[in-house]
PDB file of C-alpha atoms and ligand atoms in Angstrom:
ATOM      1  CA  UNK A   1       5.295 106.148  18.234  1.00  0.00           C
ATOM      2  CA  UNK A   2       8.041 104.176  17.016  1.00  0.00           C
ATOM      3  CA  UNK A   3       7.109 102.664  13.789  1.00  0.00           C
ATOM      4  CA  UNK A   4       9.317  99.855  11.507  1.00  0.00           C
ATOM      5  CA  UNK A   5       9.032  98.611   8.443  1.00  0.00           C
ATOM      6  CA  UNK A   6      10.268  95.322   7.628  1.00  0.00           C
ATOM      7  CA  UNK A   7       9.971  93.494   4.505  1.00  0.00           C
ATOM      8  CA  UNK A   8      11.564  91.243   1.543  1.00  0.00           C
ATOM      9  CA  UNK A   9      11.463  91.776  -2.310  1.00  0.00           C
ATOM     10  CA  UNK A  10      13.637  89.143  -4.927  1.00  0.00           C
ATOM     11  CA  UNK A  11      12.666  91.758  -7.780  1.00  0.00           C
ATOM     12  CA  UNK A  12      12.143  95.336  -5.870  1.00  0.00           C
ATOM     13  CA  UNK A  13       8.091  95.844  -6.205  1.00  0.00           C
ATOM     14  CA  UNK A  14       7.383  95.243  -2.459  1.00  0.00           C
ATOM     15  CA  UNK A  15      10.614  97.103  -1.329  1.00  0.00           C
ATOM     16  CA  UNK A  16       8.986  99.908  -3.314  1.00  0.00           C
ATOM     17  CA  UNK A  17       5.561 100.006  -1.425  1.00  0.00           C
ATOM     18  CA  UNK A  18       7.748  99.104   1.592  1.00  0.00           C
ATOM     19  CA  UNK A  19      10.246 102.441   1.190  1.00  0.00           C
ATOM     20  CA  UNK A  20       6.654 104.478   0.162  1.00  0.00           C
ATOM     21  CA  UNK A  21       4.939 103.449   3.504  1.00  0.00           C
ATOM     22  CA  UNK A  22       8.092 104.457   5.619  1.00  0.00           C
ATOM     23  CA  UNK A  23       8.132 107.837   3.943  1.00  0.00           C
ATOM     24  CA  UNK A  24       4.833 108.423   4.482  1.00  0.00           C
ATOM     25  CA  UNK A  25       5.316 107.600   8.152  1.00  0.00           C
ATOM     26  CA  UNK A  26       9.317 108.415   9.254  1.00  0.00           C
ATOM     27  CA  UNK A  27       9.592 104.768   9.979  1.00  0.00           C
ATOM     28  CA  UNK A  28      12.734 102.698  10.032  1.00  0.00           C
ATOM     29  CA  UNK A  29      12.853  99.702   7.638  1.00  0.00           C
ATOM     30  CA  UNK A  30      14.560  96.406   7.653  1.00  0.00           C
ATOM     31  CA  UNK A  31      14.890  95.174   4.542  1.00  0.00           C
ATOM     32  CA  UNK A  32      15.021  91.132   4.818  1.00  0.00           C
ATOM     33  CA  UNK A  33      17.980  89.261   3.070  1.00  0.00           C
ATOM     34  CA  UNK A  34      17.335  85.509   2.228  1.00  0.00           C
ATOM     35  CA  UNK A  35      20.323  83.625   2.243  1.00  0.00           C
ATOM     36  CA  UNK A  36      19.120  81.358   0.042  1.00  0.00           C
ATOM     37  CA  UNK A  37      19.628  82.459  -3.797  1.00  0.00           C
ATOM     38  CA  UNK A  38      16.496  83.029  -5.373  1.00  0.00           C
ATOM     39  CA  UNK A  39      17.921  84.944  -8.244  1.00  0.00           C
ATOM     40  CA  UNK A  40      17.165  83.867 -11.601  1.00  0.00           C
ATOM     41  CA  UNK A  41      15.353  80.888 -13.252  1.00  0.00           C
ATOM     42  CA  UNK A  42      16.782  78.653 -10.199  1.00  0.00           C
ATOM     43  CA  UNK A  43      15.237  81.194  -7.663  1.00  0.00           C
ATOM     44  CA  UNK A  44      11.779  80.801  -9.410  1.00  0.00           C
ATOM     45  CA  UNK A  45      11.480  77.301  -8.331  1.00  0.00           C
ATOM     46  CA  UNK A  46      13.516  76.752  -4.953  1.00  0.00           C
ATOM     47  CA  UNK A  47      11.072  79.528  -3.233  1.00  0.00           C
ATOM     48  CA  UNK A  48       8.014  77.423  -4.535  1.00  0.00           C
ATOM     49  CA  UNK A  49       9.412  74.127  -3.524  1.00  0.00           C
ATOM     50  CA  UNK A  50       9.867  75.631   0.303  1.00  0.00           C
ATOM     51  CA  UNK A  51       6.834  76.576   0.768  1.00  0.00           C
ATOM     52  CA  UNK A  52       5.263  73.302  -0.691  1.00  0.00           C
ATOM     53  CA  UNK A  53       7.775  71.472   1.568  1.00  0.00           C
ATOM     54  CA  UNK A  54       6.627  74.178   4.616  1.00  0.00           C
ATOM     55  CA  UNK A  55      10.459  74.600   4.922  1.00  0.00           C
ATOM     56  CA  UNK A  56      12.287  77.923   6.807  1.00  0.00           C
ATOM     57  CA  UNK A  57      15.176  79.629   4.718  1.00  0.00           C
ATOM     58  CA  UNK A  58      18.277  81.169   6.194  1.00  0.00           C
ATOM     59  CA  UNK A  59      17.758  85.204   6.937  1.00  0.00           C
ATOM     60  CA  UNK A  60      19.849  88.226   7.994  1.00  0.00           C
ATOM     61  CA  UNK A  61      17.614  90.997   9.800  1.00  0.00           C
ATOM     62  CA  UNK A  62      19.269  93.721  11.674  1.00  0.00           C
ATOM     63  CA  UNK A  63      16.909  95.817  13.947  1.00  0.00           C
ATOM     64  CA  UNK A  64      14.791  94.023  17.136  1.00  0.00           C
ATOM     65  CA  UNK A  65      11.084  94.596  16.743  1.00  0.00           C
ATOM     66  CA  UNK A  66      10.290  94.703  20.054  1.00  0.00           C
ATOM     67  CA  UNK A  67      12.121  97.965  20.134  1.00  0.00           C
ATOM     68  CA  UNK A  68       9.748  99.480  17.897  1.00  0.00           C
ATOM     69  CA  UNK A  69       5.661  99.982  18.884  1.00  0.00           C
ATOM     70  CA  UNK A  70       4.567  99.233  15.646  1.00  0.00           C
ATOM     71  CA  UNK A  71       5.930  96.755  12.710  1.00  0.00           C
ATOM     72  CA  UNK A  72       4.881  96.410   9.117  1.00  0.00           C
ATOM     73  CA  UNK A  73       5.683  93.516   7.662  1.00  0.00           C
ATOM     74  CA  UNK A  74       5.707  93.388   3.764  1.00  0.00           C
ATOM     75  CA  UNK A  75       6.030  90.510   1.333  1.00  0.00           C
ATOM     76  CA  UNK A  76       5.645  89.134  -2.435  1.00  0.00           C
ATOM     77  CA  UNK A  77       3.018  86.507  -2.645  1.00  0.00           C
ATOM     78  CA  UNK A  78       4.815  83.376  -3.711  1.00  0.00           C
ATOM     79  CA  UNK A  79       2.078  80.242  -4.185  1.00  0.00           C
ATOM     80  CA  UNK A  80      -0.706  81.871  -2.711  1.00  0.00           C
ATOM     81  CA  UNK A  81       1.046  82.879   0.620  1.00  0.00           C
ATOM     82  CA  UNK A  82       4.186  84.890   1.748  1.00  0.00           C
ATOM     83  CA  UNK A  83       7.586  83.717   0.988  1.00  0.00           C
ATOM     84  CA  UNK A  84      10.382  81.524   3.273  1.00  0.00           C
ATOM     85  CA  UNK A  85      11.995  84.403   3.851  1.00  0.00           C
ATOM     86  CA  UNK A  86       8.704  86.293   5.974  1.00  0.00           C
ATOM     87  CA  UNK A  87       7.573  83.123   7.306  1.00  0.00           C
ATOM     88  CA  UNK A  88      11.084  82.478   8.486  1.00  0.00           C
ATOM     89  CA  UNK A  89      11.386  85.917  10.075  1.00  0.00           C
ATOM     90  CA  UNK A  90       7.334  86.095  11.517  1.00  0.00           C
ATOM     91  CA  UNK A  91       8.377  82.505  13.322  1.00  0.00           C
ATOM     92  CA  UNK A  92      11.913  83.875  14.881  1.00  0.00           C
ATOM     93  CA  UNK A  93      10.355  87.312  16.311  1.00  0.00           C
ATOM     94  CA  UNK A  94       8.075  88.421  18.515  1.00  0.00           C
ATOM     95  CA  UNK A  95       5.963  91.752  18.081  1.00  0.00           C
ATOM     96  CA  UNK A  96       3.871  94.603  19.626  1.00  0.00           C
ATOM     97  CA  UNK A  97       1.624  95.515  16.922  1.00  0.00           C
ATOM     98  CA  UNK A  98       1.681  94.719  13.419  1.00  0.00           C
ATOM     99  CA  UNK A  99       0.167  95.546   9.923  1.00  0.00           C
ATOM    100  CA  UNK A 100       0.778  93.315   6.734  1.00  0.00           C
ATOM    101  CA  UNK A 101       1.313  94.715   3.018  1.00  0.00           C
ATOM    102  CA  UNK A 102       1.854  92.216   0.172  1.00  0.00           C
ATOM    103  CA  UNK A 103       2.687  92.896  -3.487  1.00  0.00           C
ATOM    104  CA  UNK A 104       1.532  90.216  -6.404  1.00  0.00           C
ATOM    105  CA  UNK A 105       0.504  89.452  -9.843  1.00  0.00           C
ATOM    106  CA  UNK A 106      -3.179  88.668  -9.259  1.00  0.00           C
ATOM    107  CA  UNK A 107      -4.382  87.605  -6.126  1.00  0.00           C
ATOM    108  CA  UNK A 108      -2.897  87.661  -2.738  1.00  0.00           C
ATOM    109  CA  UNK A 109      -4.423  84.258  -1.985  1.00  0.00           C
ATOM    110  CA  UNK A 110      -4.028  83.518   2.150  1.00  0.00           C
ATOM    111  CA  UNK A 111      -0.983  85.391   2.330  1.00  0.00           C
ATOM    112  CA  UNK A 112      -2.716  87.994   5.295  1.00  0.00           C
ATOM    113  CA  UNK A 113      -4.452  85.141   7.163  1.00  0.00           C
ATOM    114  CA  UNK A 114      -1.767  82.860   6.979  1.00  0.00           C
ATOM    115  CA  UNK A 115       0.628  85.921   8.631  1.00  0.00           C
ATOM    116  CA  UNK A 116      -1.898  86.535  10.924  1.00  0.00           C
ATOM    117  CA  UNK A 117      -1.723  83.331  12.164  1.00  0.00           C
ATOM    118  CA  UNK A 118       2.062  83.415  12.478  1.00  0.00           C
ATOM    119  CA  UNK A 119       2.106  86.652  14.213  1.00  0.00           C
ATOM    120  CA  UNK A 120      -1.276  88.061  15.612  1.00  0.00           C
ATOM    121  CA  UNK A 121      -4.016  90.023  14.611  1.00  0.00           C
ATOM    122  CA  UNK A 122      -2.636  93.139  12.018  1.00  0.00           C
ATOM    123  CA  UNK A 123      -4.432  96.577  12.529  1.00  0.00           C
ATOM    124  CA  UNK A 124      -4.551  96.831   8.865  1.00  0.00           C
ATOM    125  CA  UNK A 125      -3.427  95.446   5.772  1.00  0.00           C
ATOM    126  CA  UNK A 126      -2.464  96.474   1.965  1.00  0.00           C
ATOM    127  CA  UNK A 127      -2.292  94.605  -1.252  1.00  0.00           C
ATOM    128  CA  UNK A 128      -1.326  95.989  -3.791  1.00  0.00           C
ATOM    129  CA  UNK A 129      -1.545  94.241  -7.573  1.00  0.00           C
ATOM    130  CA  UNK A 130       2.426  94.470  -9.216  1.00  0.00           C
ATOM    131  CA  UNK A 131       0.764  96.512 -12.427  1.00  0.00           C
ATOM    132  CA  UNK A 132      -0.406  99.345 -10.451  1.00  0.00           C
ATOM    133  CA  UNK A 133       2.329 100.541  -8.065  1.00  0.00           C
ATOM    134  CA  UNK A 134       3.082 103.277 -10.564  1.00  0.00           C
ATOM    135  CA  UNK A 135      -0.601 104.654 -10.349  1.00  0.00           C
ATOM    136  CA  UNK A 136      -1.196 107.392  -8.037  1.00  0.00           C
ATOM    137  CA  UNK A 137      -4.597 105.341  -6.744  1.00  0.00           C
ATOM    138  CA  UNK A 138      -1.573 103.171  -4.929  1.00  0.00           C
ATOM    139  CA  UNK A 139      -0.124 105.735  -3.614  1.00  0.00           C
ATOM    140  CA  UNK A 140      -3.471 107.261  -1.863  1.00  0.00           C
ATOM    141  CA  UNK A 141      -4.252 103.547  -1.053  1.00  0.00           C
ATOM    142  CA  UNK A 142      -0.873 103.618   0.716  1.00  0.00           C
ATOM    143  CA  UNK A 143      -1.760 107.259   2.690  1.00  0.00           C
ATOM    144  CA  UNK A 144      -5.311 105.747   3.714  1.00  0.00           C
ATOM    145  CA  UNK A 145      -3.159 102.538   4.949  1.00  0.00           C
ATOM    146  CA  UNK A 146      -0.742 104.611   7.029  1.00  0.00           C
ATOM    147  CA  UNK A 147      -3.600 106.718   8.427  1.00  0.00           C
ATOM    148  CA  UNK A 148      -5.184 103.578   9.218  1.00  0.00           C
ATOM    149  CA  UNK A 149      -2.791 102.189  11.056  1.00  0.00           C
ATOM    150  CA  UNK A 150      -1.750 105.053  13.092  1.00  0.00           C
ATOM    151  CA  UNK A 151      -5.116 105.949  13.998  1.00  0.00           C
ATOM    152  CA  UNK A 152      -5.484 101.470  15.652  1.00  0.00           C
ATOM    153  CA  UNK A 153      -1.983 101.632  17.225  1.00  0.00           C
ATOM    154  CA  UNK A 154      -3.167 104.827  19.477  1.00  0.00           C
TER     155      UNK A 154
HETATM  156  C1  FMN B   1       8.240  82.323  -7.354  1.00  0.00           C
HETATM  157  C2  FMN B   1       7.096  83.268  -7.542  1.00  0.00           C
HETATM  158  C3  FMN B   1       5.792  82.870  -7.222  1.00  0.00           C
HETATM  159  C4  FMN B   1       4.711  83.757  -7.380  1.00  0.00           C
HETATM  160  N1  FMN B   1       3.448  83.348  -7.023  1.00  0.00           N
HETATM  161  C5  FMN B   1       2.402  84.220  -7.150  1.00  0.00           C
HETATM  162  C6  FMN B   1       1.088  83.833  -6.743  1.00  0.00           C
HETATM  163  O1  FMN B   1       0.832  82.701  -6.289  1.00  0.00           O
HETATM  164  N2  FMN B   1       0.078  84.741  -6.889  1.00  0.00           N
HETATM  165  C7  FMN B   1       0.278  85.994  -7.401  1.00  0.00           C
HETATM  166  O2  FMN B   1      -0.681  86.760  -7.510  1.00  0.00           O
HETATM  167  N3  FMN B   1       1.530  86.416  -7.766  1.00  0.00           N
HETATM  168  C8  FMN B   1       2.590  85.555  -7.643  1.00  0.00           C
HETATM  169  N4  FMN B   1       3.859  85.966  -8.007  1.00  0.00           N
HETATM  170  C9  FMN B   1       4.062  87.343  -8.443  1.00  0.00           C
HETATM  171  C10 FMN B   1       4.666  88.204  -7.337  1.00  0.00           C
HETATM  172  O3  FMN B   1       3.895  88.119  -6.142  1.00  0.00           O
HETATM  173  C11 FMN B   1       4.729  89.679  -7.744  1.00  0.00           C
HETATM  174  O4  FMN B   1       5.426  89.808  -8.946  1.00  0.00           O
HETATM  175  C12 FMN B   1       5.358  90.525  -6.641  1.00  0.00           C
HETATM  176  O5  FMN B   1       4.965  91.872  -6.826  1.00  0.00           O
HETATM  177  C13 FMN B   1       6.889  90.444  -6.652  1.00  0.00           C
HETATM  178  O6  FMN B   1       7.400  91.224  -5.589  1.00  0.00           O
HETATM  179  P1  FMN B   1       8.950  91.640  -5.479  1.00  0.00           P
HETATM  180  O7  FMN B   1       9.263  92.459  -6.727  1.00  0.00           O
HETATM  181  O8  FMN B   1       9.023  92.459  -4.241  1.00  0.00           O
HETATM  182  O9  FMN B   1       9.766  90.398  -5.407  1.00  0.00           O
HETATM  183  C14 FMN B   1       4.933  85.076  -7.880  1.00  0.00           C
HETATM  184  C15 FMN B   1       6.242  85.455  -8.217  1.00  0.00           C
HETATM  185  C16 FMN B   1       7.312  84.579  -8.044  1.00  0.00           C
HETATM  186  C17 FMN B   1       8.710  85.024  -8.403  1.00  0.00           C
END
Protein backbone atom coordinates (compact mmCIF):
# COMPACT_ATOMS: atom_id res chain seq x y z
CA UNK A 1 0.00 0.00 0.00
CA UNK A 2 1.18 3.27 -0.93
CA UNK A 3 1.07 5.48 2.02
CA UNK A 4 1.85 9.64 2.17
CA UNK A 5 2.26 11.84 4.62
CA UNK A 6 1.47 15.33 4.16
CA UNK A 7 1.54 18.02 6.60
CA UNK A 8 2.55 21.77 7.72
CA UNK A 9 4.50 22.99 10.86
CA UNK A 10 5.52 27.15 11.31
CA UNK A 11 7.70 25.91 14.41
CA UNK A 12 8.66 22.02 13.60
CA UNK A 13 6.41 20.03 16.40
CA UNK A 14 3.93 18.57 13.83
CA UNK A 15 6.71 17.98 11.16
CA UNK A 16 8.18 15.93 14.00
CA UNK A 17 5.13 13.57 14.62
CA UNK A 18 4.72 13.90 10.83
CA UNK A 19 8.57 12.50 9.96
CA UNK A 20 7.85 9.80 13.17
CA UNK A 21 4.62 8.42 11.49
CA UNK A 22 6.40 8.05 8.01
CA UNK A 23 9.19 6.12 9.65
CA UNK A 24 7.11 4.01 11.31
CA UNK A 25 5.32 3.27 8.05
CA UNK A 26 7.99 3.84 4.82
CA UNK A 27 5.66 6.53 3.71
CA UNK A 28 6.49 9.49 1.53
CA UNK A 29 5.82 12.96 3.02
CA UNK A 30 4.97 16.29 1.63
CA UNK A 31 5.82 18.77 3.74
CA UNK A 32 3.35 21.90 3.02
CA UNK A 33 4.97 25.41 2.39
CA UNK A 34 2.65 28.47 3.06
CA UNK A 35 3.50 31.23 1.02
CA UNK A 36 2.30 33.48 3.25
CA UNK A 37 4.99 34.50 6.06
CA UNK A 38 3.94 33.40 9.27
CA UNK A 39 7.30 33.75 10.85
CA UNK A 40 7.63 35.75 13.84
CA UNK A 41 5.35 38.05 15.93
CA UNK A 42 3.62 39.10 12.43
CA UNK A 43 3.00 35.32 11.65
CA UNK A 44 1.23 34.92 15.09
CA UNK A 45 -1.55 37.09 14.07
CA UNK A 46 -2.01 36.92 10.11
CA UNK A 47 -2.72 32.93 10.55
CA UNK A 48 -5.46 33.86 13.22
CA UNK A 49 -6.95 36.62 11.23
CA UNK A 50 -7.43 33.95 8.10
CA UNK A 51 -9.09 31.71 9.69
CA UNK A 52 -11.46 34.27 11.46
CA UNK A 53 -11.88 35.80 7.96
CA UNK A 54 -12.36 31.84 6.55
CA UNK A 55 -9.69 33.00 4.01
CA UNK A 56 -7.30 30.33 1.76
CA UNK A 57 -3.42 31.12 1.81
CA UNK A 58 -1.08 30.58 -1.08
CA UNK A 59 0.68 26.84 -0.93
CA UNK A 60 3.42 24.87 -2.72
CA UNK A 61 2.81 20.94 -2.49
CA UNK A 62 4.72 18.67 -4.68
CA UNK A 63 3.41 15.01 -4.81
CA UNK A 64 -0.48 14.13 -6.20
CA UNK A 65 -2.44 12.27 -3.57
CA UNK A 66 -4.36 10.40 -5.67
CA UNK A 67 -1.21 8.56 -6.51
CA UNK A 68 -0.89 7.33 -3.15
CA UNK A 69 -3.75 4.75 -1.37
CA UNK A 70 -3.51 6.30 1.76
CA UNK A 71 -2.80 10.12 2.97
CA UNK A 72 -2.13 11.52 6.40
CA UNK A 73 -2.69 14.79 6.75
CA UNK A 74 -1.04 16.60 9.78
CA UNK A 75 -1.49 20.08 11.19
CA UNK A 76 -0.91 22.66 14.24
CA UNK A 77 -4.15 23.71 15.73
CA UNK A 78 -4.37 27.42 15.15
CA UNK A 79 -7.87 28.94 16.87
CA UNK A 80 -9.40 25.82 17.58
CA UNK A 81 -9.09 24.31 14.00
CA UNK A 82 -6.28 23.57 11.40
CA UNK A 83 -4.39 26.28 9.80
CA UNK A 84 -4.85 28.21 6.07
CA UNK A 85 -2.29 26.36 4.93
CA UNK A 86 -4.28 22.54 5.47
CA UNK A 87 -7.53 23.98 4.79
CA UNK A 88 -6.10 25.47 1.65
CA UNK A 89 -4.52 22.19 0.58
CA UNK A 90 -7.75 19.69 1.94
CA UNK A 91 -10.01 22.19 -0.49
CA UNK A 92 -7.52 21.93 -3.73
CA UNK A 93 -7.11 17.92 -3.54
CA UNK A 94 -8.94 15.10 -3.76
CA UNK A 95 -8.15 11.75 -1.78
CA UNK A 96 -8.51 7.93 -1.42
CA UNK A 97 -8.27 7.43 2.17
CA UNK A 98 -7.17 9.61 4.80
CA UNK A 99 -6.14 9.84 8.55
CA UNK A 100 -5.68 13.26 10.45
CA UNK A 101 -2.84 14.01 13.19
CA UNK A 102 -2.73 17.46 14.83
CA UNK A 103 -0.16 18.88 17.26
CA UNK A 104 -1.26 21.78 19.98
CA UNK A 105 -0.89 23.45 23.22
CA UNK A 106 -4.08 22.25 24.94
CA UNK A 107 -6.90 21.21 23.10
CA UNK A 108 -7.36 20.31 19.54
CA UNK A 109 -10.76 22.03 19.53
CA UNK A 110 -12.76 20.98 15.97
CA UNK A 111 -9.68 20.71 14.16
CA UNK A 112 -10.57 16.62 13.16
CA UNK A 113 -14.27 17.32 12.46
CA UNK A 114 -13.77 20.35 10.73
CA UNK A 115 -11.06 18.23 8.29
CA UNK A 116 -13.38 15.66 8.09
CA UNK A 117 -15.74 17.73 6.68
CA UNK A 118 -13.30 19.14 4.13
CA UNK A 119 -12.09 15.84 3.08
CA UNK A 120 -14.11 12.67 4.20
CA UNK A 121 -14.32 10.38 6.86
CA UNK A 122 -10.38 9.64 8.37
CA UNK A 123 -9.74 5.93 9.43
CA UNK A 124 -8.05 7.27 12.40
CA UNK A 125 -6.77 10.20 14.00
CA UNK A 126 -3.84 11.46 16.50
CA UNK A 127 -3.44 14.42 18.73
CA UNK A 128 -0.84 14.85 20.27
CA UNK A 129 -0.38 17.79 23.19
CA UNK A 130 3.13 20.02 22.08
CA UNK A 131 4.66 19.10 25.83
CA UNK A 132 4.72 15.49 25.28
CA UNK A 133 6.21 14.67 21.87
CA UNK A 134 9.46 13.92 23.65
CA UNK A 135 7.74 11.16 25.87
CA UNK A 136 7.97 7.73 24.71
CA UNK A 137 3.90 7.34 25.56
CA UNK A 138 3.82 9.55 22.06
CA UNK A 139 5.75 7.57 20.41
CA UNK A 140 3.66 4.16 21.24
CA UNK A 141 0.55 6.42 20.70
CA UNK A 142 2.07 7.03 17.25
CA UNK A 143 2.80 2.91 16.62
CA UNK A 144 -0.93 2.14 17.83
CA UNK A 145 -1.97 5.06 15.22
CA UNK A 146 -0.02 3.54 12.32
CA UNK A 147 -1.27 0.04 13.19
CA UNK A 148 -4.57 1.51 13.21
CA UNK A 149 -4.62 2.82 10.16
CA UNK A 150 -3.09 0.11 8.23
CA UNK A 151 -5.20 -2.43 9.67
CA UNK A 152 -8.87 0.24 8.13
CA UNK A 153 -7.13 0.91 4.77
CA UNK A 154 -6.98 -3.11 4.06
C1 LIG B 1 -1.12 31.31 15.80
C2 LIG B 1 -1.23 30.15 16.75
C3 LIG B 1 -2.48 29.77 17.25
C4 LIG B 1 -2.60 28.68 18.13
N1 LIG B 1 -3.84 28.31 18.58
C5 LIG B 1 -3.96 27.23 19.41
C6 LIG B 1 -5.25 26.79 19.85
O1 LIG B 1 -6.30 27.38 19.53
N2 LIG B 1 -5.31 25.71 20.68
C7 LIG B 1 -4.20 25.02 21.09
O2 LIG B 1 -4.33 24.06 21.84
N3 LIG B 1 -2.95 25.38 20.65
C8 LIG B 1 -2.81 26.46 19.82
N4 LIG B 1 -1.56 26.84 19.37
C9 LIG B 1 -0.41 26.03 19.73
C10 LIG B 1 0.03 25.12 18.58
O3 LIG B 1 -1.06 24.33 18.11
C11 LIG B 1 1.14 24.15 19.02
O4 LIG B 1 2.21 24.87 19.55
C12 LIG B 1 1.58 23.27 17.86
O5 LIG B 1 2.21 22.12 18.38
C13 LIG B 1 2.56 23.99 16.92
O6 LIG B 1 2.90 23.13 15.85
P1 LIG B 1 4.14 23.41 14.86
O7 LIG B 1 5.39 23.44 15.74
O8 LIG B 1 4.13 22.25 13.93
O9 LIG B 1 3.90 24.71 14.18
C14 LIG B 1 -1.44 27.95 18.52
C15 LIG B 1 -0.19 28.35 18.03
C16 LIG B 1 -0.08 29.43 17.14
C17 LIG B 1 1.28 29.83 16.62
Amino acid sequence: METLVVFYSRSGSTKKIGEEIAKTLNADIDEIIDRKDRSGIKGLFTGPIDILLDKHTKIESKKNPLEYDLVIIGTPVWLGTMTPAIKTYLADNDFNRVAFFCTYGSTPGRTFNEMEKSTRKPEAVLGIVKKEIEKDETKENIKNFSDRVIKESI
